[in-house]
Phi, psi and omega in degrees: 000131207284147188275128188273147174236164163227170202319324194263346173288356173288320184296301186325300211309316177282007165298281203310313171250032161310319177286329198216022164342316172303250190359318177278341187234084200292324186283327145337085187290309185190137184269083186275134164298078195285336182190149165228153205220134185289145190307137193294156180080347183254050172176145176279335216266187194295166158283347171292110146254170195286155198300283175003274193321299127033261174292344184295305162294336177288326150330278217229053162321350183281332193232039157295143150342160191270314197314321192316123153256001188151172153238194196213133183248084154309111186246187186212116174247126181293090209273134189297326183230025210234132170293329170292132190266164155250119186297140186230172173216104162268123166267144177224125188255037199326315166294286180323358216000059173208168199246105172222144192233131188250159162215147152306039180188152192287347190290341184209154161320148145230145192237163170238134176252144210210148183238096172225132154076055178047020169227171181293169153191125161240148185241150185260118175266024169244103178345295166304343199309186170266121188301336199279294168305308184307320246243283188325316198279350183260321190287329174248012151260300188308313197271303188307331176274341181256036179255306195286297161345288205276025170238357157272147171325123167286341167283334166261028183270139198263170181299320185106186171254186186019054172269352137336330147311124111351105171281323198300319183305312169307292180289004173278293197321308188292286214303311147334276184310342177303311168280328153276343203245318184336290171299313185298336184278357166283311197303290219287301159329271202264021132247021142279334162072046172232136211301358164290135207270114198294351170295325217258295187311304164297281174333336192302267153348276179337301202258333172289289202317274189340317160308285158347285148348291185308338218254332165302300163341314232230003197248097177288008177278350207029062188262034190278125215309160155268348194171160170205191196201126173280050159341076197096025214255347147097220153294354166086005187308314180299328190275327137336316174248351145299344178307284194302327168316348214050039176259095169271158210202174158251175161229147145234134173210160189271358133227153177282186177212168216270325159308009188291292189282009144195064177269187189289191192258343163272336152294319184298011173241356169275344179285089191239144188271135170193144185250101192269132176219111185311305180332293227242356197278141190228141188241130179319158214275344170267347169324148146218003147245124154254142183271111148231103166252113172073078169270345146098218178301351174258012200283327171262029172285316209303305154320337176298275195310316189302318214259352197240295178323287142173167219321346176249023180247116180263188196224108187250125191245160189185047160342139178202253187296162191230128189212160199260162177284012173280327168137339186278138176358106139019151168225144201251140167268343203225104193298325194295343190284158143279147193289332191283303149335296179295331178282297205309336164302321180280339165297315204307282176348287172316317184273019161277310179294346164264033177048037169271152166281084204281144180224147190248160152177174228244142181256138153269096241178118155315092169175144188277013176275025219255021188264170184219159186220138184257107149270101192235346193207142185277135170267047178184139174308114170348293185288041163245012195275346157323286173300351188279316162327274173337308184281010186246308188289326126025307197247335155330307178284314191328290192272015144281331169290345185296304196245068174281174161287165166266020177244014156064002160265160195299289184238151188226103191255183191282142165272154195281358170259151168247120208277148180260148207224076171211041204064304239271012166261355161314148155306140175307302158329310174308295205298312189299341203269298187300347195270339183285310190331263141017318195265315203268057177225312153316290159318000262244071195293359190270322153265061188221142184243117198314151167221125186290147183269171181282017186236007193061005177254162186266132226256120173297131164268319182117222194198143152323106167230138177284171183281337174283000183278308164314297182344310204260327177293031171252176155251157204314324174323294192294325245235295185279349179288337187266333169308315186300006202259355204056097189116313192032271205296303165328305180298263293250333184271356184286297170336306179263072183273300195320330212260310211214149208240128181255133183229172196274160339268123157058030200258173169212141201239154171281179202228110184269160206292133198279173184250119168330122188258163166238106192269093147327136180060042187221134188304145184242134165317101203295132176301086187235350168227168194282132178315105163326310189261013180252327173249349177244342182266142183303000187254344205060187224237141185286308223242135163282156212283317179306330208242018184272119188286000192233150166301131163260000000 
């Protein structure tokens, strides 16, 4: 049953998507509002008015004017893969209760949203559409989102993305850098041969550089870089395309990586391997933006380095894992929160104590990570900055002493090999001494329930057990050693999939042994390790040695 509304909840909703047109349309970047005009004929006075006015009556529709009947929306829509924008005209029809939006181009619809007896009615007003599509595009995008709209506060509606921004300026840029850079920054992936996905990454890149770009442009402060520096800076692909934009700039990371070396030869010398350790790390003296996108453990450090490096030095943040400044996991101060959410409050919180005036906004970037944090203006005078210092290390030592790591150091930063974490670096021994450990847990013959074999007798199976069950029969020894492993008991029974079958939520089984299938015409796999249940379950392996894929 379609969800009932009442009038201003009619409103809210066409407010919210006055804003956010783009959400209902993926080709769409974004729909700027070039003019609003009170509707001809009801006023001697001029018909413009400001966009406020507007949105003020779609508020509080009860104490629109009687004269008012409605306004005229210009709007200029930005197309995701086109330099040309498209003009649109939305009526807002205050007697009528509707909303209807046209656009200057064939290429899109123009629909009407209509409010009677507390439900929608959307009409597709273009003769020709495809009825089908149209039909599809209203019921399970449009209503559903002006359903969900119209029970939210138009005062708890976020900001949106990219208001910091030129947005028209921001989609020039991106659609640009696309044609320009995409295919070399595809070239330079695979001949570097590298295992990351370069759709996510490139496509990232791009639009953070654009963004950037966009918001150094558009900064009446003049706050557009003399140089930057990229923390934590990765494959280095951002610092590639502001290079060539002509931003100079650094990369740092505490290793290097083999796409590095073939990128051109003056960005790969801006690209530099360093063990950035906030105590002791110096940024050349012309650098004035630091850069951290997804920077990991160094992120809530970034606010730190800006404001202690020194007084005309801003910050651009792009936060993804959260981690405290000791090095150790995030701890949530706000349970009610996702961590991911509860960190980003807590980056403000730091760049308040490192006295930036902080500004968020939100990026359009594949990735659910997408909020960003500015420091471009300080809240305390050049001579306070001395003391200002003081009062950042001060709340530094603190919450390291709050949230220290567990290797008992001061900072616990990333090494410069990158450890592989999937078992398979545990001693072998180990791993076999846990893995019997495990089956004969399993094996529980007082509890076990039987299985037929292919001779028909019966193959003891063991029994269910949850994972937490296996757990707690390990001992703390065997437990920390595969933790260290990242993932730990779950990888190692994943790993020993031949021994064992995991099914939801967490249980585990033994996995009896499959029958070698034989394929016409196809090379058969050579026998190379030895059968588990042939030497360890007291029954032996169920399968004669021919139909066993393992050595007997």
């Amino acid at each position: 049953m379609e969800n009932q509304m009442d009038l201003q909840e009619f409103w809210n909703a066409i407010s919210i998507l006055i804003n956010n047109y783009h959400t209902v349309n993926r080709k769409i970047c974004a729909c700027v509002i070039n003019e609003v005009r009170v509707k001809p004929g009801v006023s001697n006075e001029d018909n413009n008015v400001d966009k406020d006015k507007l949105f003020s009556y779609l508020k509080n529709v009860s104490e629109v004017p009687a004269k008012c009947s409605g306004f005229e929306i210009d709007f200029k829509c930005l197309h995701k893969k086109s330099k040309d924008a498209i003009h649109a005209t939305g009526i807002v029809d205050f007697p009528k209760s509707i909303f209807r939006l046209s656009f200057d181009s064939d290429d899109i619809d123009d629909f009407q949203v209509s409010f009677c007896d507390g439900h929608l009615g959307v009409v597709n007003l273009n003769p020709l559409a495809d009825t089908e599509k149209g039909d599809r595009w209203s019921e399970y995008i449009l209503k559903p989102k002006l359903t969900k709209w119209s029970k939210v506060s138009i005062d708890n509606v976020s900001g949106g993305s990219l208001r910091l921004v030129d947005i028209e300026k921001y989609n020039t840029l991106y659609n640009e850098f696309k044609r320009k850079y995409s295919e070399k920054a595809m070239m330079f992936w695979n001949d570097a041969k590298e295992s990351t996905d370069p759709l996510k990454f490139i496509y990232e890149d791009l639009a953070i550089a654009a963004y950037l770009i966009a918001l150094w442009q558009s900064d009446s402060m003049g706050h557009s870089p003399v140089s930057f520096a990229d923390l934590g800076c990765g494959n280095g692909l951002l610092v590639y395309i502001l290079n060539e934009e002509g931003y100079k700039g650094y990369g740092y990371d505490v290793r290097s990586r083999k796409i590095w070396s073939f990128y051109p030869t003056g960005v790969a010398n801006n690209l530099r391997e360093e063990t950035i350790d906030p105590g002791t790390f110096h940024l050349p003296p012309e650098v004035d933006w630091i850069i951290g996108n997804h920077s990991d453990e160094l992120s809530p450090w970034m606010p730190v380095l800006a404001a202690k490096s020194h007084y005309r030095m801003n910050y651009f943040l792009l936060p993804c894992c959260a981690f405290e400044f000791s090095g150790r996991k995030f701890q949530r101060r706000n349970s009610s929160m996702s961590t991911y959410n509860d960190f980003c409050c807590y980056v403000e919180s730091i760049s308040k104590v490192c006295g930036f005036e902080t500004e968020r906004d939100r990026l359009k970037i594949p990735s659910t990570k997408r909020i960003a944090f500015i420091g471009r203006r300080r809240r305390y005078s050049s001579t306070s900055h001395l003391s200002q210092i003081e009062e950042i290390n001060h709340f530094v030592k603190r919450e390291k002493q709050l949230f220290p790591n567990n290797d008992n150091i001061e900072i616990k930063l990333r090494d410069k090999v990158e450890t592989v974490r999937n078992c398979t670096q545990i001693d072998k021994t180990v791993i076999e001494g846990i893995v019997l450990k495990i089956f004969g847990l399993l094996l529980n013959e007082t509890d076990a329930s039987p299985r037929q074999d292919l001779t028909g007798a019966e193959w003891l199976a063991g029994r269910s057990l949850a994972m937490s069950e296996i757990a707690s029969g390990l001992q703390k020894e065997d437990l920390k050693q595969i933790k260290s492993e990242c993932g730990g008991l779950k990888t190692l029974l994943r790993n020993k999939h031949e021994i064992f079958e995991l099914f939801k939520p967490d249980i585990v089984k033994i996995r009896k042994p499959q029958q070698l299938q034989k394929v016409c015409n196809k090379v058969q796999t050579v026998k190379k390790r030895p059968c588990f249940f042939y030497t360890n379950h007291p029954q032996g392996c169920p399968l004669p040695a021919d139909a066993c894929s393992f050595i007997h």
